[in-house]
């Protein structure tokens, strides 16, 4: 996932990287899985296989809010599977807005049309998953007419925002993998077509147990998602074409990353997975400035690292993120050397002058 700040501009003044301080006293960003289900059946994610009914109840969030405010939480990202499937989502969002906490919604787009008015009422930042033009998107999502439903949803959100006079950043992210790596230019065209204000690209995570993959993937599944050696020259050709044909989109910031960053994020990443080079080093500060809270109360320092504890059992977030074990773990964490960090597809480098949009970059 990549950072798409509300109301993005082509160039923003960069501040200093927020410090990796212990104990953690300032946590501007929280990623919350409101529940544990999804309405897509994507090849590169197994969240949809989760059949549990775990949900974070609004009453529970109400009990957590005082601590979140004390920690300086500025933004909550509603992630997971599909947050719009939560049975009491708008009651939960009303609590967050009442606490002056910004809300980013990550969505498959399938339910946006139905909930457009509420989305605009509560969320100032909406990020939809876009995998390609219609045929490619539908095949990857494994849902009939997924692209059509996404397009209707984004149109409804844009219309509701215009009617309400609301400033809602509606952007997209594309997970680049075996099924769509030669469609990057088509993804940008599709993003314009459905009325997005920005599009970002990232590689598929194929090495961790995140996204409901406790046992990882076997070689056959991995081969259906990750790029092979023969694919790398074709990916480079597509990246060259994207830079050549979409120069205006890079210049305006419609494409969130620079051409150089896309080559690092996609070509260099998949080459490194194949042992054909090194992963680009990251300067992630996620474990010091953010946390992930899953629907069952599990607290993680980011999407990919192991859990630090469980909020339902510990009672408060501080007891988890600042436990002796958590501080010792952060003290020994070097993102340049750690195996999980080196292979991370969406690192966070939150800066002091940067409003925390919450989707990692």
XYZ file of C-alpha atoms in Angstrom:
361
model
C 0.000 0.000 0.000
C 1.231 3.461 -0.707
C 0.723 6.812 0.958
C -1.853 8.972 -0.779
C -2.410 12.033 1.407
C -5.789 13.787 1.384
C -5.856 16.452 -1.314
C -2.491 15.368 -2.776
C -0.343 17.782 -4.748
C 2.519 16.990 -7.158
C 5.171 18.207 -4.746
C 4.908 18.683 -1.001
C 7.417 20.264 1.332
C 9.204 17.417 3.077
C 9.925 17.639 6.753
C 12.289 15.571 8.834
C 11.608 11.895 9.354
C 9.751 11.443 12.624
C 12.186 9.998 15.176
C 12.328 6.369 16.237
C 11.821 7.222 19.899
C 11.185 4.876 22.812
C 8.953 4.691 24.682
C 6.399 5.690 22.040
C 4.535 8.781 23.227
C 3.232 10.079 19.877
C 1.322 7.784 17.519
C -0.145 9.908 14.717
C -1.422 6.949 12.706
C -3.560 3.895 13.479
C -4.609 1.231 10.988
C -7.818 -0.444 12.145
C -9.361 -3.609 10.717
C -13.039 -2.973 11.611
C -13.859 -6.593 10.823
C -12.256 -9.639 9.267
C -14.010 -10.258 5.937
C -13.742 -9.171 2.300
C -16.048 -9.218 -0.722
C -13.381 -9.987 -3.332
C -11.523 -13.225 -4.003
C -8.175 -11.873 -5.169
C -5.354 -14.230 -6.095
C -2.737 -12.146 -4.237
C -4.642 -12.018 -0.926
C -6.331 -14.604 1.306
C -8.379 -12.337 3.582
C -11.515 -13.418 1.719
C -10.975 -16.965 2.998
C -11.625 -15.780 6.557
C -15.146 -16.814 7.555
C -15.110 -15.409 11.103
C -17.523 -12.684 12.157
C -15.066 -10.672 14.262
C -15.991 -6.986 14.368
C -14.711 -4.050 16.383
C -17.844 -2.663 18.037
C -18.340 1.123 18.257
C -18.668 0.812 22.033
C -15.175 -0.681 22.192
C -13.767 2.178 20.106
C -15.477 4.653 22.435
C -13.533 3.135 25.341
C -10.257 3.404 23.409
C -10.648 7.002 22.239
C -9.301 8.793 25.315
C -6.029 6.895 25.038
C -5.855 7.457 21.290
C -6.261 11.201 21.804
C -3.590 11.164 24.502
C -1.255 9.439 22.033
C -1.913 12.158 19.455
C -3.665 9.932 16.912
C -4.467 12.154 13.930
C -5.755 9.608 11.441
C -7.342 6.158 11.482
C -7.151 4.013 8.357
C -10.038 1.585 7.936
C -8.359 -1.414 6.362
C -8.662 -5.175 6.572
C -10.714 -6.772 3.971
C -13.627 -4.502 3.081
C -14.475 -2.021 5.851
C -17.834 -1.197 4.249
C -19.078 -4.665 5.237
C -18.951 -3.698 8.941
C -22.461 -3.778 10.429
C -22.054 -0.525 12.429
C -19.361 1.274 10.480
C -20.965 4.716 10.519
C -21.480 4.685 14.282
C -17.776 3.853 14.586
C -16.832 6.628 12.147
C -18.991 9.151 14.009
C -16.969 8.488 17.150
C -13.700 9.075 15.294
C -14.928 12.270 13.677
C -16.254 13.481 17.028
C -12.708 13.073 18.355
C -11.384 15.126 15.393
C -9.554 12.116 13.973
C -9.305 11.966 10.182
C -10.542 8.825 8.444
C -9.015 7.064 5.463
C -11.133 4.320 3.898
C -9.467 1.523 1.947
C -12.038 -0.161 -0.275
C -12.493 -2.692 -3.050
C -15.050 -0.255 -4.456
C -17.827 -2.835 -4.751
C -20.028 -1.178 -2.098
C -19.103 2.462 -2.678
C -22.210 3.298 -4.703
C -24.521 2.062 -1.930
C -22.679 3.984 0.792
C -21.464 7.047 -1.148
C -23.304 9.661 0.935
C -22.029 8.224 4.220
C -18.510 7.820 2.869
C -18.416 11.502 1.964
C -19.944 12.473 5.313
C -17.228 10.758 7.351
C -14.139 10.074 5.212
C -11.862 12.723 3.723
C -9.581 10.135 2.091
C -10.747 7.124 0.066
C -8.342 4.704 -1.600
C -9.759 2.065 -3.943
C -8.007 -0.977 -5.353
C -7.608 -0.831 -9.123
C -5.928 -3.760 -10.845
C -6.279 -2.860 -14.504
C -8.833 -2.142 -17.204
C -12.184 -3.904 -16.841
C -11.274 -7.391 -18.076
C -8.004 -7.547 -16.117
C -9.507 -6.029 -12.977
C -12.441 -8.463 -12.975
C -10.151 -11.446 -13.498
C -7.836 -10.483 -10.633
C -10.697 -9.607 -8.278
C -12.474 -12.837 -9.308
C -15.800 -10.997 -9.096
C -18.143 -10.450 -12.091
C -18.499 -6.785 -13.117
C -16.108 -5.669 -10.370
C -14.744 -2.852 -12.535
C -18.222 -1.664 -13.466
C -19.257 -1.586 -9.800
C -16.055 0.249 -8.890
C -16.699 2.853 -11.597
C -20.279 3.396 -10.436
C -19.034 3.711 -6.872
C -16.366 6.307 -7.611
C -18.844 8.295 -9.699
C -21.307 8.236 -6.789
C -18.657 9.385 -4.293
C -17.533 12.222 -6.569
C -21.164 13.282 -7.089
C -21.927 13.152 -3.363
C -18.788 15.155 -2.570
C -19.734 17.820 -5.124
C -23.285 18.036 -3.770
C -22.054 18.324 -0.185
C -19.159 20.656 -1.048
C -16.828 18.206 0.701
C -13.123 17.807 0.069
C -12.645 14.061 -0.402
C -9.434 12.698 -1.908
C -10.453 9.725 -4.058
C -7.391 7.852 -5.210
C -6.343 4.375 -6.282
C -3.652 1.812 -5.729
C -2.607 -0.988 -8.026
C -0.843 -4.117 -6.816
C 1.475 -5.077 -9.668
C 1.874 -8.821 -10.134
C 1.946 -11.591 -12.746
C -1.583 -10.946 -13.979
C -1.253 -7.224 -14.744
C 2.403 -6.121 -14.933
C 2.082 -5.380 -18.655
C -1.012 -3.215 -18.117
C 0.431 -0.258 -16.186
C -0.431 2.290 -18.873
C -3.923 0.813 -19.049
C -4.237 1.153 -15.273
C -3.532 4.876 -15.521
C -6.128 5.252 -18.289
C -8.639 3.338 -16.155
C -7.874 5.569 -13.167
C -8.743 8.628 -15.256
C -11.821 6.864 -16.607
C -13.317 6.157 -13.175
C -12.614 9.647 -11.860
C -9.710 9.104 -9.494
C -7.446 11.987 -8.502
C -4.310 9.856 -8.176
C -2.960 6.351 -8.752
C -0.114 4.546 -7.027
C 1.662 1.268 -7.745
C 3.256 -1.324 -5.472
C 4.524 -4.875 -5.769
C 2.607 -7.828 -4.357
C 3.653 -9.144 -0.973
C 4.542 -12.796 -1.555
C 6.954 -13.522 1.306
C 5.106 -12.894 4.603
C 2.165 -14.421 6.464
C 0.168 -11.175 6.290
C -3.325 -10.983 4.793
C -4.525 -14.269 6.319
C -1.665 -16.460 5.103
C -0.359 -18.045 8.327
C 1.338 -20.851 6.413
C 2.494 -18.749 3.466
C 2.055 -19.929 -0.113
C 3.219 -23.027 -1.918
C 5.415 -22.709 -5.021
C 2.490 -23.027 -7.446
C 0.574 -20.147 -5.882
C 3.722 -18.056 -5.647
C 4.386 -18.579 -9.351
C 0.891 -17.297 -10.196
C 1.569 -13.985 -8.433
C 5.304 -13.187 -8.463
C 7.154 -12.297 -11.625
C 9.588 -14.761 -13.214
C 12.968 -13.934 -14.726
C 11.506 -13.819 -18.237
C 8.981 -11.217 -17.078
C 11.534 -8.671 -15.896
C 12.519 -7.279 -19.334
C 8.820 -6.973 -20.206
C 8.159 -5.095 -16.966
C 11.020 -2.735 -17.755
C 9.568 -2.133 -21.221
C 6.191 -1.293 -19.675
C 7.796 1.081 -17.167
C 9.671 2.802 -20.005
C 6.430 3.121 -21.954
C 4.638 4.500 -18.902
C 7.294 7.175 -18.440
C 7.225 8.051 -22.111
C 3.466 8.113 -22.680
C 2.346 9.481 -19.316
C 4.867 12.241 -18.697
C 2.059 14.683 -17.893
C 0.641 12.337 -15.258
C 4.025 12.103 -13.569
C 4.443 15.890 -13.728
C 1.061 16.633 -12.151
C 1.373 13.937 -9.487
C -1.533 11.918 -10.872
C 0.927 9.013 -10.789
C 2.076 9.165 -7.176
C 5.595 7.817 -7.667
C 8.384 9.086 -9.867
C 9.598 6.882 -12.744
C 12.769 6.120 -10.770
C 10.783 5.136 -7.696
C 8.583 2.824 -9.760
C 11.644 1.082 -11.140
C 12.904 0.559 -7.583
C 9.513 -0.433 -6.214
C 8.639 -2.862 -9.004
C 11.526 -3.973 -11.218
C 14.252 -3.907 -8.579
C 11.940 -5.554 -6.058
C 10.982 -8.514 -8.232
C 14.564 -8.888 -9.445
C 15.761 -9.049 -5.836
C 13.141 -11.692 -5.040
C 14.706 -13.772 -7.799
C 18.201 -13.242 -6.411
C 19.174 -10.921 -9.269
C 20.169 -7.945 -7.153
C 19.568 -6.255 -3.818
C 16.342 -4.879 -2.387
C 16.291 -1.107 -2.245
C 16.943 -0.099 1.394
C 14.069 1.537 3.207
C 13.965 4.078 6.017
C 10.694 2.882 7.565
C 9.568 4.329 10.895
C 6.182 2.551 11.080
C 6.779 0.714 14.401
C 7.506 4.056 16.125
C 4.723 6.206 14.619
C 1.880 3.802 13.826
C 0.192 0.574 14.834
C -2.180 -1.946 13.285
C -5.199 -3.147 15.275
C -6.908 -6.212 13.823
C -10.555 -7.182 14.329
C -9.720 -9.737 17.023
C -7.706 -7.173 19.012
C -4.273 -8.243 17.755
C -1.853 -5.296 17.732
C 1.014 -5.284 15.235
C 3.703 -2.673 14.551
C 2.874 -2.790 10.828
C 1.076 -5.069 8.379
C 3.916 -7.573 8.175
C 5.843 -7.854 11.437
C 4.687 -10.288 14.186
C 2.087 -9.218 16.787
C 3.052 -7.261 19.891
C 0.001 -8.239 21.933
C -3.796 -8.211 22.063
C -5.775 -5.103 22.967
C -8.721 -6.999 24.434
C -6.439 -8.832 26.839
C -4.057 -5.971 27.645
C -6.794 -3.380 28.131
C -4.879 -0.452 26.649
C -2.622 0.249 23.719
C 0.203 1.787 25.743
C 0.651 -1.451 27.687
C 1.304 -3.229 24.400
C 3.381 -0.811 22.353
C 5.530 0.228 25.313
C 5.916 -3.115 27.037
C 9.543 -4.080 27.797
C 9.309 -6.730 25.087
C 8.033 -4.277 22.461
C 10.681 -1.683 23.278
C 13.404 -4.329 23.169
C 12.121 -5.520 19.804
C 12.146 -1.995 18.345
C 15.593 -1.348 19.813
C 16.935 -4.357 17.911
C 15.096 -3.592 14.666
C 17.197 -2.361 11.755
C 14.915 -1.918 8.706
C 17.978 -2.090 6.438
C 18.861 -5.560 7.727
C 15.654 -7.156 8.978
C 14.470 -9.867 6.571
C 10.831 -8.766 6.661
C 11.658 -5.070 6.292
C 14.039 -5.677 3.383
C 11.248 -7.423 1.455
C 8.526 -4.985 2.458
C 6.355 -3.715 -0.396
C 4.958 -0.677 1.441
C 7.239 0.967 3.955
C 6.213 4.068 5.883
C 8.486 7.085 6.179
C 6.300 9.551 8.045
C 7.763 13.031 8.259
C 7.174 15.911 10.657
C 5.543 18.153 8.037
C 3.456 15.352 6.590
C -0.211 14.795 7.435
C -0.468 11.048 8.153
C -2.646 9.631 5.414
C -2.085 6.198 6.807
C -1.559 4.073 3.784
C 2.037 2.979 3.892
C 4.529 3.989 1.231
